[in-house]
């Protein structure tokens, strides 16, 4: 998520009054000097909200409840959602801004963050009996805001449940001061993705024994957000040499990826050691036949976890080398045969894969996404992978579905819909030039990584550097769309009208995901709008969990609107005429 706007611009008491009182104080002369900058930002926000509310007289009543909630406090992070959350640029603070016309996705996700981003490992774990105190800070500090992959997520003693074991082999454990608590890089007992579509490209794997591609290497990624000058970098390079480790491809013996192994710095943006751990564990969970997976889980995975938890560089690198030797001994034909029989996948595997693609394609050029007009239709924000998985499942997305994202940003939501649910077509439309360019970069990296991991690339279509308003291709596909995503979090009145025009062509049964109600509380049925599709929307309001969107770690609300072939009965109820009133009615004698 872009972070150009300060936190206080939307978290201050004066900003809160936009919703609670409907007005802001404009007398800056009465304010102390330190608050005048804040008041100026609040005026910008008030102007946008006033314009958005012009669409319907009481549209402000349906503004998302999470918009003004503070993002300063740190809560326990949801691993699958953190992956697509925005990597923090060098030395910059987070801004709780949302995307609209130009970007209506991720993390997300960063955006499954996730990419964004899923799978972050940031929460502090109980200290082990062998963990050196002086090295603990290298990998244990929790970042102040949701971010990308940075550490491990052990379960607390209260929340601990027996992990769903893929085999009878013992789950990797680390003995702590409190109890023996199972820890891991990946989610062994998480949700599963049903494979009723071709996820792995088995014919390609059988016909190609070597990998010919150039995916982006981990070596060029920034691990921490602390600003450093070029002289600092040169000085650090002369003072110490950062060791590296190469991880062998599980499918192609001619490819290895090199990683920096550095426990001396705080990896609060990208953690290469954590990514290695996830690759190794997912190898056991997904790629290995049972007889080989049990050996990985009993020997190599516990050793890798222990090396990470104790910040033991030598042990970590030695374990990675043992993993490479192990992979070299597994017959490739057995791996491919195993993949051809899989009927489900860990959801964390999909989210982690999306995160690998995201960090290599979006993270290096994330600063480009700061080029937007604050408090406008061109504000950037992401829906994160964990939230998207839940809402896509609610909408019944599947292999026969056509998915459309109006304002697709860097493409996270479109990519996740196609990859995780096997949609027969996933479409995204984006107007912002920089976000469109990053979509192309991310798609190029996705193709490289899918080939490397043996994954079949779903059918995608992106309409880039174009508005979805009066777009011939959107108008052509809208009547075939099964699930549509519209992040209308900060749409102004003009764009709301255009969205309503587009929705008139939706087919019966189409489900529309939005962050703000498509039909306001002020809407009423009359003789002038009998044919309006809004009359046929069955609207369900839901609450999303913490760490579901990139602009706040708080919970909030979203809507799923289903197009029906009959009028929505709620518009015919006797109380519907009162929905446009702000104050409640009291009946007296």
Short mmCIF file of N, CA and C in Angstrom, two decimals, residues 285-350:
data_model
loop_
_atom_site.label_atom_id
_atom_site.label_comp_id
_atom_site.label_asym_id
_atom_site.label_seq_id
_atom_site.Cartn_x
_atom_site.Cartn_y
_atom_site.Cartn_z
N UNK A 285 5.29 -31.13 2.11
CA UNK A 285 3.82 -31.13 2.14
C UNK A 285 3.20 -31.41 0.79
N UNK A 286 3.85 -30.93 -0.28
CA UNK A 286 3.22 -30.96 -1.60
C UNK A 286 3.94 -31.88 -2.58
N UNK A 287 5.25 -31.74 -2.72
CA UNK A 287 5.97 -32.38 -3.83
C UNK A 287 6.45 -33.79 -3.53
N UNK A 288 6.72 -34.11 -2.29
CA UNK A 288 7.34 -35.39 -1.98
C UNK A 288 6.32 -36.51 -1.81
N UNK A 289 6.55 -37.67 -2.45
CA UNK A 289 5.77 -38.86 -2.11
C UNK A 289 5.96 -39.19 -0.63
N UNK A 290 5.03 -39.91 -0.06
CA UNK A 290 5.00 -40.11 1.38
C UNK A 290 6.29 -40.71 1.94
N UNK A 291 6.86 -41.67 1.25
CA UNK A 291 8.04 -42.33 1.79
C UNK A 291 9.23 -41.38 1.90
N UNK A 292 9.27 -40.35 1.04
CA UNK A 292 10.36 -39.38 1.11
C UNK A 292 10.00 -38.20 2.02
N UNK A 293 8.73 -37.83 2.06
CA UNK A 293 8.31 -36.72 2.91
C UNK A 293 8.58 -37.00 4.38
N UNK A 294 8.39 -38.25 4.79
CA UNK A 294 8.59 -38.60 6.20
C UNK A 294 10.03 -38.35 6.64
N UNK A 295 10.98 -38.60 5.74
CA UNK A 295 12.38 -38.37 6.09
C UNK A 295 12.68 -36.88 6.25
N UNK A 296 12.10 -36.07 5.37
CA UNK A 296 12.27 -34.63 5.47
C UNK A 296 11.72 -34.11 6.80
N UNK A 297 10.53 -34.58 7.16
CA UNK A 297 9.87 -34.09 8.37
C UNK A 297 10.55 -34.57 9.64
N UNK A 298 11.18 -35.72 9.57
CA UNK A 298 11.78 -36.27 10.78
C UNK A 298 13.19 -35.74 11.03
N UNK A 299 13.87 -35.29 10.00
CA UNK A 299 15.28 -34.95 10.16
C UNK A 299 15.59 -33.52 9.75
N UNK A 300 15.38 -33.18 8.49
CA UNK A 300 15.85 -31.90 7.97
C UNK A 300 15.02 -30.73 8.47
N UNK A 301 13.72 -30.86 8.47
CA UNK A 301 12.86 -29.73 8.88
C UNK A 301 13.08 -29.33 10.34
N UNK A 302 13.14 -30.27 11.29
CA UNK A 302 13.43 -29.85 12.67
C UNK A 302 14.77 -29.14 12.81
N UNK A 303 15.76 -29.60 12.08
CA UNK A 303 17.08 -28.98 12.14
C UNK A 303 17.03 -27.56 11.59
N UNK A 304 16.29 -27.35 10.51
CA UNK A 304 16.18 -26.02 9.92
C UNK A 304 15.46 -25.07 10.86
N UNK A 305 14.40 -25.56 11.50
CA UNK A 305 13.67 -24.74 12.48
C UNK A 305 14.57 -24.35 13.65
N UNK A 306 15.34 -25.30 14.14
CA UNK A 306 16.22 -25.02 15.27
C UNK A 306 17.28 -24.00 14.89
N UNK A 307 17.85 -24.13 13.71
CA UNK A 307 18.86 -23.18 13.25
C UNK A 307 18.29 -21.78 13.13
N UNK A 308 17.05 -21.68 12.65
CA UNK A 308 16.41 -20.37 12.53
C UNK A 308 16.13 -19.78 13.91
N UNK A 309 15.60 -20.60 14.80
CA UNK A 309 15.22 -20.12 16.13
C UNK A 309 16.42 -19.69 16.96
N UNK A 310 17.55 -20.30 16.72
CA UNK A 310 18.76 -19.96 17.47
C UNK A 310 19.69 -19.04 16.70
N UNK A 311 19.25 -18.59 15.52
CA UNK A 311 20.05 -17.71 14.66
C UNK A 311 21.43 -18.29 14.39
N UNK A 312 21.47 -19.59 14.16
CA UNK A 312 22.73 -20.30 13.93
C UNK A 312 22.98 -20.38 12.43
N UNK A 313 23.83 -19.49 11.94
CA UNK A 313 24.09 -19.40 10.50
C UNK A 313 24.71 -20.68 9.95
N UNK A 314 25.73 -21.17 10.61
CA UNK A 314 26.42 -22.37 10.11
C UNK A 314 25.48 -23.57 10.06
N UNK A 315 24.69 -23.73 11.10
CA UNK A 315 23.76 -24.85 11.15
C UNK A 315 22.68 -24.71 10.07
N UNK A 316 22.23 -23.47 9.84
CA UNK A 316 21.21 -23.23 8.83
C UNK A 316 21.72 -23.60 7.44
N UNK A 317 22.92 -23.12 7.11
CA UNK A 317 23.49 -23.40 5.79
C UNK A 317 23.78 -24.90 5.62
N UNK A 318 24.28 -25.53 6.67
CA UNK A 318 24.56 -26.96 6.60
C UNK A 318 23.28 -27.75 6.37
N UNK A 319 22.19 -27.33 7.00
CA UNK A 319 20.91 -28.03 6.82
C UNK A 319 20.38 -27.84 5.41
N UNK A 320 20.54 -26.65 4.85
CA UNK A 320 20.12 -26.41 3.47
C UNK A 320 20.92 -27.31 2.52
N UNK A 321 22.20 -27.48 2.77
CA UNK A 321 23.01 -28.36 1.94
C UNK A 321 22.55 -29.82 2.04
N UNK A 322 22.18 -30.22 3.25
CA UNK A 322 21.65 -31.58 3.42
C UNK A 322 20.33 -31.74 2.66
N UNK A 323 19.53 -30.70 2.66
CA UNK A 323 18.27 -30.73 1.89
C UNK A 323 18.56 -30.90 0.40
N UNK A 324 19.54 -30.17 -0.12
CA UNK A 324 19.90 -30.29 -1.54
C UNK A 324 20.35 -31.70 -1.88
N UNK A 325 21.14 -32.30 -1.00
CA UNK A 325 21.60 -33.67 -1.22
C UNK A 325 20.42 -34.65 -1.19
N UNK A 326 19.49 -34.38 -0.31
CA UNK A 326 18.31 -35.25 -0.22
C UNK A 326 17.48 -35.17 -1.50
N UNK A 327 17.22 -33.95 -1.98
CA UNK A 327 16.41 -33.77 -3.19
C UNK A 327 17.06 -34.46 -4.39
N UNK A 328 18.38 -34.40 -4.46
CA UNK A 328 19.08 -35.00 -5.60
C UNK A 328 18.88 -36.51 -5.67
N UNK A 329 18.58 -37.13 -4.54
CA UNK A 329 18.43 -38.58 -4.51
C UNK A 329 17.01 -39.06 -4.82
N UNK A 330 16.03 -38.13 -4.82
CA UNK A 330 14.63 -38.52 -5.06
C UNK A 330 14.39 -38.63 -6.56
N UNK A 331 13.90 -39.76 -7.06
CA UNK A 331 13.62 -39.90 -8.50
C UNK A 331 12.59 -38.89 -8.96
N UNK A 332 12.92 -38.17 -10.01
CA UNK A 332 12.02 -37.11 -10.51
C UNK A 332 10.70 -37.68 -10.99
N UNK A 333 10.71 -38.85 -11.58
CA UNK A 333 9.47 -39.46 -12.08
C UNK A 333 8.49 -39.73 -10.95
N UNK A 334 9.01 -40.06 -9.77
CA UNK A 334 8.12 -40.31 -8.63
C UNK A 334 7.48 -39.01 -8.15
N UNK A 335 8.22 -37.92 -8.22
CA UNK A 335 7.65 -36.62 -7.83
C UNK A 335 6.53 -36.23 -8.78
N UNK A 336 6.77 -36.40 -10.09
CA UNK A 336 5.75 -36.02 -11.08
C UNK A 336 4.52 -36.91 -10.95
N UNK A 337 4.72 -38.21 -10.75
CA UNK A 337 3.58 -39.12 -10.56
C UNK A 337 2.78 -38.72 -9.33
N UNK A 338 3.48 -38.32 -8.29
CA UNK A 338 2.79 -37.89 -7.07
C UNK A 338 1.96 -36.64 -7.32
N UNK A 339 2.51 -35.67 -8.04
CA UNK A 339 1.78 -34.44 -8.34
C UNK A 339 0.52 -34.72 -9.17
N UNK A 340 0.60 -35.70 -10.04
CA UNK A 340 -0.55 -36.01 -10.89
C UNK A 340 -1.71 -36.61 -10.11
N UNK A 341 -1.45 -37.09 -8.90
CA UNK A 341 -2.51 -37.71 -8.09
C UNK A 341 -3.06 -36.79 -7.00
N UNK A 342 -2.47 -35.60 -6.83
CA UNK A 342 -2.92 -34.70 -5.77
C UNK A 342 -4.34 -34.21 -6.03
N UNK A 343 -5.15 -34.19 -4.98
CA UNK A 343 -6.53 -33.71 -5.08
C UNK A 343 -6.77 -32.49 -4.20
N UNK A 344 -5.77 -32.09 -3.43
CA UNK A 344 -5.89 -30.87 -2.63
C UNK A 344 -4.50 -30.33 -2.32
N UNK A 345 -4.47 -29.04 -2.00
CA UNK A 345 -3.22 -28.35 -1.68
C UNK A 345 -3.40 -27.54 -0.41
N UNK A 346 -2.34 -27.34 0.38
CA UNK A 346 -2.43 -26.39 1.49
C UNK A 346 -2.61 -24.98 0.93
N UNK A 347 -3.56 -24.25 1.49
CA UNK A 347 -3.77 -22.88 1.03
C UNK A 347 -2.53 -22.03 1.24
N UNK A 348 -1.78 -22.34 2.29
CA UNK A 348 -0.56 -21.58 2.57
C UNK A 348 0.47 -21.73 1.44
N UNK A 349 0.45 -22.86 0.77
CA UNK A 349 1.37 -23.07 -0.35
C UNK A 349 1.06 -22.06 -1.47
N UNK A 350 -0.22 -21.88 -1.77
CA UNK A 350 -0.62 -20.93 -2.81
C UNK A 350 -0.26 -19.51 -2.39
#
